[in-house]
mmCIF file of C-alpha atoms in Angstrom:
data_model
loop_
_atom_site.group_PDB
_atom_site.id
_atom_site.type_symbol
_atom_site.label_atom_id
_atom_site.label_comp_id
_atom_site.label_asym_id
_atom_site.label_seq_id
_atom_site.Cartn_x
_atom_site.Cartn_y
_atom_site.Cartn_z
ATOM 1 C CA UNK A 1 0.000 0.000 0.000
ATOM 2 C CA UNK A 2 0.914 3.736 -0.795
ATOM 3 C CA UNK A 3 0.718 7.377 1.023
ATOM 4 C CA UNK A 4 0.400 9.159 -2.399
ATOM 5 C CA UNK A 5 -3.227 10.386 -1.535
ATOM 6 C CA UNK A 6 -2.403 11.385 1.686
ATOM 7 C CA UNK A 7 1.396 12.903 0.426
ATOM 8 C CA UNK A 8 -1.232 14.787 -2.077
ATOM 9 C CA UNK A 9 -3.626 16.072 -0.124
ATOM 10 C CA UNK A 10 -0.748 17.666 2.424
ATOM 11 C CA UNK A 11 0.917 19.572 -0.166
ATOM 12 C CA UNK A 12 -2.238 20.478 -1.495
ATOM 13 C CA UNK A 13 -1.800 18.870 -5.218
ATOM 14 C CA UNK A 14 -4.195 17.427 -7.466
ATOM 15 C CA UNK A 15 -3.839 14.078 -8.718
ATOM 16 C CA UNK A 16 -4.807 15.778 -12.407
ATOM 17 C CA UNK A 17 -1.341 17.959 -11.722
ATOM 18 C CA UNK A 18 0.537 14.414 -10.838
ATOM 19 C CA UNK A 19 -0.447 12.680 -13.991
ATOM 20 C CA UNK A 20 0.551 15.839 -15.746
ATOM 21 C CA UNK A 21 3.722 15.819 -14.390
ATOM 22 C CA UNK A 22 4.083 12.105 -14.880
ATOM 23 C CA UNK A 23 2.419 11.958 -18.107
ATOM 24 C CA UNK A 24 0.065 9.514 -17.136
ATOM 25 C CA UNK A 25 -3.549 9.231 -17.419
ATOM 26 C CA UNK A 26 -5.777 10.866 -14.284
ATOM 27 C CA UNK A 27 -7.468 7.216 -13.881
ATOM 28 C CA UNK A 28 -3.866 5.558 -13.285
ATOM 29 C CA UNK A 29 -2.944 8.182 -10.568
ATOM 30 C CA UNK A 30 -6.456 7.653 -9.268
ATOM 31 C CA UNK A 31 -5.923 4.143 -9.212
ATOM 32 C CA UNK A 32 -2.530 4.307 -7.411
ATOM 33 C CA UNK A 33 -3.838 6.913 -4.885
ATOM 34 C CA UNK A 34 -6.628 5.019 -4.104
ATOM 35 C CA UNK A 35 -4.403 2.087 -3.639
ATOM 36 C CA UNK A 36 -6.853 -0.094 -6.543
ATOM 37 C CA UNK A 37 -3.247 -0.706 -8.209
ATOM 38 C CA UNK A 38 0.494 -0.169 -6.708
ATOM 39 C CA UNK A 39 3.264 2.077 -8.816
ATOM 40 C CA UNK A 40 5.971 0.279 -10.214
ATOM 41 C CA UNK A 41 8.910 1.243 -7.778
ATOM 42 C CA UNK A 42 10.145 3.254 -10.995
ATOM 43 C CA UNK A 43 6.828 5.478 -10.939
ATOM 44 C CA UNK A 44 7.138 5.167 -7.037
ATOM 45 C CA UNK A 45 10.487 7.266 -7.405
ATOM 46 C CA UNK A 46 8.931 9.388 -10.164
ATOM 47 C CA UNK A 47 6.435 10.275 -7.692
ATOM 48 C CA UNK A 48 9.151 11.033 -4.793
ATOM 49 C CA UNK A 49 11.050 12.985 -7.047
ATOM 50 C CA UNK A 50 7.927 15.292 -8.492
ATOM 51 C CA UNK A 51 6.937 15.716 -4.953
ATOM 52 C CA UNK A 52 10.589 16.138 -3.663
ATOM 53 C CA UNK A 53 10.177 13.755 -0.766
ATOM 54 C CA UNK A 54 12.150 10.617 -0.003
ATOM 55 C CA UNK A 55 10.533 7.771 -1.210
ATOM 56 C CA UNK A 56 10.261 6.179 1.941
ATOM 57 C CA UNK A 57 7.566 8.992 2.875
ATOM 58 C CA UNK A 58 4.875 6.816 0.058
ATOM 59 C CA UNK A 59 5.067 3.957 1.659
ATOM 60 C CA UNK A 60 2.982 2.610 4.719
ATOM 61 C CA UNK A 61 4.712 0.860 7.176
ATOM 62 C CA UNK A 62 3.390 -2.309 7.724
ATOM 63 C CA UNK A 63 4.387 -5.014 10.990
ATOM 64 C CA UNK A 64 5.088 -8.653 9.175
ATOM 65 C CA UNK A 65 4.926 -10.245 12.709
ATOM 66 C CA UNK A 66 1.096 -9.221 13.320
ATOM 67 C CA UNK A 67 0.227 -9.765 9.848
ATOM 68 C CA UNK A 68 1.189 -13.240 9.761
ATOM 69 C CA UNK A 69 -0.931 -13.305 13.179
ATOM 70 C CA UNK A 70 -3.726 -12.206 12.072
ATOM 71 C CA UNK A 71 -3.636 -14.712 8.990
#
């Protein structure tokens, strides 16, 4: 899972600037900010880089050892 909505709506940018930027459609940022389908880790950086953020700031942080848990 992603951040970019969140990253987005703190910096107050549209996902219609994004795809601009990333000549992409709207839908496929929609789709990644909405977390319906995952960047590739070279849009991932794309994204980072447009935004000028670390990388590491689009991606949730997840806990492996309660995840398998909870399986």
């Amino acid at each position: 899972m992603n951040r970019i909505k969140e990253v987005l709506k703190n910096k107050g940018i549209s996902q219609t600037w994004l795809a601009d930027q990333m000549d992409k459609s709207y839908t496929t940022i929609n789709e990644y900010a909405r977390n319906k389908r995952q960047p590739s880790l070279e849009d991932l950086y794309k994204v980072a880089g447009i935004l000028h953020i670390d990388p590491s700031e689009l991606l949730v942080k997840t806990n492996i050892k309660n995840e398998q848990k909870q399986v």
